[in-house]
Tab-separated table of C-alpha atoms in Angstrom:
chain	number	residue	atom	x	y	z
T	5	UNK	CA	11.214	9.882	-78.343
T	6	UNK	CA	12.508	13.258	-77.203
T	7	UNK	CA	10.398	16.129	-78.447
T	8	UNK	CA	10.849	19.601	-77.191
T	9	UNK	CA	10.166	22.963	-78.701
T	10	UNK	CA	11.992	26.309	-77.886
T	11	UNK	CA	10.901	29.486	-79.343
T	12	UNK	CA	14.032	31.388	-80.090
T	13	UNK	CA	15.481	34.574	-81.567
T	14	UNK	CA	13.584	37.984	-82.663
T	15	UNK	CA	11.449	36.178	-85.333
T	16	UNK	CA	10.194	33.663	-82.970
T	17	UNK	CA	11.762	30.371	-84.821
T	18	UNK	CA	10.763	27.043	-83.518
T	19	UNK	CA	13.940	25.209	-82.650
T	20	UNK	CA	13.201	21.526	-82.064
T	21	UNK	CA	15.174	18.962	-79.953
T	22	UNK	CA	14.343	15.545	-81.230
T	23	UNK	CA	15.572	11.849	-81.188
T	24	UNK	CA	16.464	9.261	-78.784
T	25	UNK	CA	17.138	10.284	-75.344
T	26	UNK	CA	20.978	9.638	-75.545
T	27	UNK	CA	21.505	11.458	-78.688
T	28	UNK	CA	19.448	14.303	-80.005
T	29	UNK	CA	19.225	16.669	-82.941
T	30	UNK	CA	18.711	20.121	-82.621
T	31	UNK	CA	16.909	21.619	-85.653
T	32	UNK	CA	17.149	25.444	-86.423
T	33	UNK	CA	19.002	26.956	-83.533
T	34	UNK	CA	18.084	30.497	-84.593
T	35	UNK	CA	18.985	32.096	-81.383
T	36	UNK	CA	19.207	31.631	-77.513
T	37	UNK	CA	22.146	29.427	-77.820
T	38	UNK	CA	22.493	29.465	-73.988
T	39	UNK	CA	18.825	28.447	-73.499
T	40	UNK	CA	18.865	25.615	-75.955
T	41	UNK	CA	22.069	24.274	-74.408
T	42	UNK	CA	20.715	24.622	-71.067
T	43	UNK	CA	17.704	22.442	-71.976
T	44	UNK	CA	19.979	19.873	-73.158
T	45	UNK	CA	21.935	19.786	-70.006
T	46	UNK	CA	18.766	19.969	-67.740
T	47	UNK	CA	17.442	16.855	-69.256
T	48	UNK	CA	20.842	15.130	-69.713
T	49	UNK	CA	20.775	15.233	-73.530
T	50	UNK	CA	23.756	14.913	-75.835
T	51	UNK	CA	23.426	16.663	-79.216
T	52	UNK	CA	24.538	14.464	-82.272
T	53	UNK	CA	23.708	16.998	-85.001
T	54	UNK	CA	22.860	20.448	-85.372
T	55	UNK	CA	20.325	20.547	-88.503
T	56	UNK	CA	19.450	23.540	-90.739
T	57	UNK	CA	16.271	23.293	-92.429
T	58	UNK	CA	17.487	26.290	-94.654
T	59	UNK	CA	19.871	29.129	-94.656
T	60	UNK	CA	17.857	32.028	-93.298
T	61	UNK	CA	19.440	34.216	-90.600
T	62	UNK	CA	16.529	33.467	-88.150
T	63	UNK	CA	17.072	29.703	-88.273
T	64	UNK	CA	20.995	29.746	-88.037
T	65	UNK	CA	22.270	32.634	-85.743
T	66	UNK	CA	22.924	30.368	-82.652
T	67	UNK	CA	24.389	27.345	-84.896
T	68	UNK	CA	28.126	27.885	-84.169
T	69	UNK	CA	27.799	28.978	-80.585
T	70	UNK	CA	25.505	25.541	-80.259
T	71	UNK	CA	28.199	23.758	-81.923
T	72	UNK	CA	30.898	25.271	-79.675
T	73	UNK	CA	29.276	24.447	-76.397
T	74	UNK	CA	28.033	20.756	-77.606
T	75	UNK	CA	30.549	19.586	-80.135
T	76	UNK	CA	27.822	18.560	-82.494
T	77	UNK	CA	28.426	19.016	-86.259
T	78	UNK	CA	26.123	21.233	-88.287
T	79	UNK	CA	24.249	19.527	-91.155
T	80	UNK	CA	22.561	21.111	-94.031
T	81	UNK	CA	21.403	20.107	-97.530
T	82	UNK	CA	24.190	19.978	-100.245
T	83	UNK	CA	22.280	22.375	-102.328
T	84	UNK	CA	22.117	25.020	-99.576
T	85	UNK	CA	25.807	25.264	-99.187
T	86	UNK	CA	26.480	28.378	-101.140
T	87	UNK	CA	23.416	30.106	-99.654
T	88	UNK	CA	24.713	29.466	-96.157
T	89	UNK	CA	28.118	31.063	-96.945
T	90	UNK	CA	26.785	34.147	-98.624
T	91	UNK	CA	25.552	36.860	-96.065
T	92	UNK	CA	23.334	38.419	-98.754
T	93	UNK	CA	21.437	35.218	-99.307
T	94	UNK	CA	21.244	33.890	-95.559
T	95	UNK	CA	20.226	37.450	-94.900
T	96	UNK	CA	22.408	38.180	-91.882
T	97	UNK	CA	23.713	41.191	-93.927
T	98	UNK	CA	20.070	42.603	-94.019
T	99	UNK	CA	18.734	41.730	-90.612
T	100	UNK	CA	21.824	41.468	-88.200
T	101	UNK	CA	24.553	43.961	-87.327
T	102	UNK	CA	27.193	41.066	-87.940
T	103	UNK	CA	27.054	39.663	-91.641
T	104	UNK	CA	27.947	35.980	-91.155
T	105	UNK	CA	29.068	33.409	-93.407
T	106	UNK	CA	28.450	29.780	-92.150
T	107	UNK	CA	29.740	26.520	-93.301
T	108	UNK	CA	28.263	22.879	-92.556
T	109	UNK	CA	30.363	19.893	-91.395
T	110	UNK	CA	28.033	17.359	-93.129
T	111	UNK	CA	25.949	17.683	-96.389
T	112	UNK	CA	23.162	15.609	-96.921
T	113	UNK	CA	20.590	15.126	-100.148
T	114	UNK	CA	17.244	13.611	-100.902
T	115	UNK	CA	16.486	10.419	-99.107
T	116	UNK	CA	19.730	10.475	-97.076
T	117	UNK	CA	18.877	9.160	-93.431
T	118	UNK	CA	20.027	10.686	-89.999
T	119	UNK	CA	19.832	8.303	-87.150
T	120	UNK	CA	19.212	9.135	-83.594
T	121	UNK	CA	19.190	5.710	-81.624
T	122	UNK	CA	16.217	3.868	-82.736
T	123	UNK	CA	14.563	6.773	-84.761
T	124	UNK	CA	15.731	7.220	-88.760
T	125	UNK	CA	14.829	10.614	-90.233
T	126	UNK	CA	14.772	11.044	-93.892
T	127	UNK	CA	15.735	14.095	-95.605
T	128	UNK	CA	13.306	15.545	-98.189
T	129	UNK	CA	14.708	18.255	-100.489
T	130	UNK	CA	11.844	20.887	-100.618
T	131	UNK	CA	13.297	23.818	-102.529
T	132	UNK	CA	11.035	26.933	-103.075
T	133	UNK	CA	11.370	29.129	-99.859
T	134	UNK	CA	15.363	28.647	-100.672
T	135	UNK	CA	16.952	26.777	-103.468
T	136	UNK	CA	18.330	24.203	-100.999
T	137	UNK	CA	15.729	23.937	-98.331
T	138	UNK	CA	14.832	20.603	-96.645
T	139	UNK	CA	12.551	18.900	-94.222
T	140	UNK	CA	13.186	15.805	-92.018
T	141	UNK	CA	10.712	12.913	-91.915
T	142	UNK	CA	10.437	10.326	-89.359
T	143	UNK	CA	8.322	7.614	-90.793
T	144	UNK	CA	8.227	5.293	-87.598
T	145	UNK	CA	6.888	8.269	-85.505
T	146	UNK	CA	5.102	10.198	-88.198
T	147	UNK	CA	6.695	13.346	-87.595
T	148	UNK	CA	7.774	16.010	-90.201
T	149	UNK	CA	9.957	19.017	-89.434
T	150	UNK	CA	9.021	21.353	-92.314
T	151	UNK	CA	11.270	24.418	-91.523
T	152	UNK	CA	9.817	27.342	-93.506
T	153	UNK	CA	8.142	25.196	-96.242
T	154	UNK	CA	4.780	24.445	-94.828
T	155	UNK	CA	2.835	26.119	-92.025
T	156	UNK	CA	-0.384	25.508	-90.357
T	157	UNK	CA	-2.659	27.010	-92.946
T	158	UNK	CA	0.012	28.669	-94.959
T	159	UNK	CA	3.295	28.167	-96.905
T	160	UNK	CA	6.773	29.693	-96.726
T	161	UNK	CA	7.377	32.946	-98.322
T	162	UNK	CA	9.215	33.077	-101.778
T	163	UNK	CA	10.212	36.537	-102.308
T	164	UNK	CA	13.626	36.261	-100.575
T	165	UNK	CA	16.863	35.395	-102.472
T	166	UNK	CA	16.583	32.035	-104.381
T	167	UNK	CA	13.032	31.874	-103.471
T	168	UNK	CA	10.419	30.937	-106.155
T	169	UNK	CA	6.746	30.291	-105.423
T	170	UNK	CA	5.991	27.775	-108.150
T	171	UNK	CA	8.874	25.677	-106.942
T	172	UNK	CA	7.696	25.918	-103.398
T	173	UNK	CA	4.042	24.761	-104.035
T	174	UNK	CA	5.472	21.811	-106.447
T	175	UNK	CA	7.769	20.687	-103.606
T	176	UNK	CA	4.745	20.801	-101.067
T	177	UNK	CA	2.366	19.074	-103.408
T	178	UNK	CA	4.746	16.269	-104.578
T	179	UNK	CA	6.594	15.602	-101.604
T	180	UNK	CA	4.761	16.485	-98.445
T	181	UNK	CA	1.080	16.313	-99.224
T	182	UNK	CA	1.875	12.545	-100.481
T	183	UNK	CA	2.903	11.568	-97.001
T	184	UNK	CA	0.101	10.018	-94.707
T	185	UNK	CA	-2.764	12.188	-93.316
T	186	UNK	CA	-1.835	11.358	-89.849
T	187	UNK	CA	1.676	12.887	-89.927
T	188	UNK	CA	2.123	15.747	-87.646
T	189	UNK	CA	3.937	18.650	-89.114
T	190	UNK	CA	6.258	20.697	-87.047
T	191	UNK	CA	7.014	23.884	-88.786
T	192	UNK	CA	9.605	26.780	-88.360
T	193	UNK	CA	7.078	29.294	-86.953
T	194	UNK	CA	3.844	29.062	-85.173
T	195	UNK	CA	1.788	25.879	-84.389
T	196	UNK	CA	1.995	22.292	-85.503
T	197	UNK	CA	-0.280	20.830	-87.734
T	198	UNK	CA	-1.082	17.633	-89.743
T	199	UNK	CA	-0.647	16.654	-93.399
T	200	UNK	CA	-4.639	15.767	-93.494
T	201	UNK	CA	-5.428	19.286	-92.022
T	202	UNK	CA	-3.373	21.092	-94.594
T	203	UNK	CA	-4.642	19.007	-97.513
T	204	UNK	CA	-8.168	19.932	-96.584
T	205	UNK	CA	-7.887	23.606	-95.257
T	206	UNK	CA	-4.701	25.235	-96.404
T	207	UNK	CA	-5.839	27.982	-99.067
T	208	UNK	CA	-2.548	28.048	-100.665
T	209	UNK	CA	-2.660	24.406	-101.555
T	210	UNK	CA	-6.083	24.145	-103.141
């Protein structure tokens, strides 16, 4: 499996390149489109999908440019469509000089699968950080891309538009902590962790 992490944008988002060597996913290209595309080119990788775990500006700002350079379609949870299109909700109107409305080329929902070669990634809807946030789980490799839902020792904030703390914690408890303890979690910011570590140590989940 290909797994590369690129720290992008002013907010330090973890953009991931993952999948089979012949067709990979670019997850959360929040900035530095040229750098992301340079990594793809350097390693001879073809982007199959650009996947957005949620609508926030720091995870989406390079999506259109990466799409332009690679031809890969943008994928988002169907429940995040309106949020992505609204510059107030995606917060490009608040944090950037160019309010932006984005649209996706493919919409996915709970338990839909995205396939890269021999690797299957399952969509897990995890509302709370935003109303249409999602995670991607690759069961055969025990990998979870959690966006801003679950962090190492923390959870996503819920004070931005469409966020709700009770919903967020419920999503984590019922959909993520039920995964095997040895699942490695790759979040949208900071360091990776495991489900088992978060069960035992995350103060927000006790």
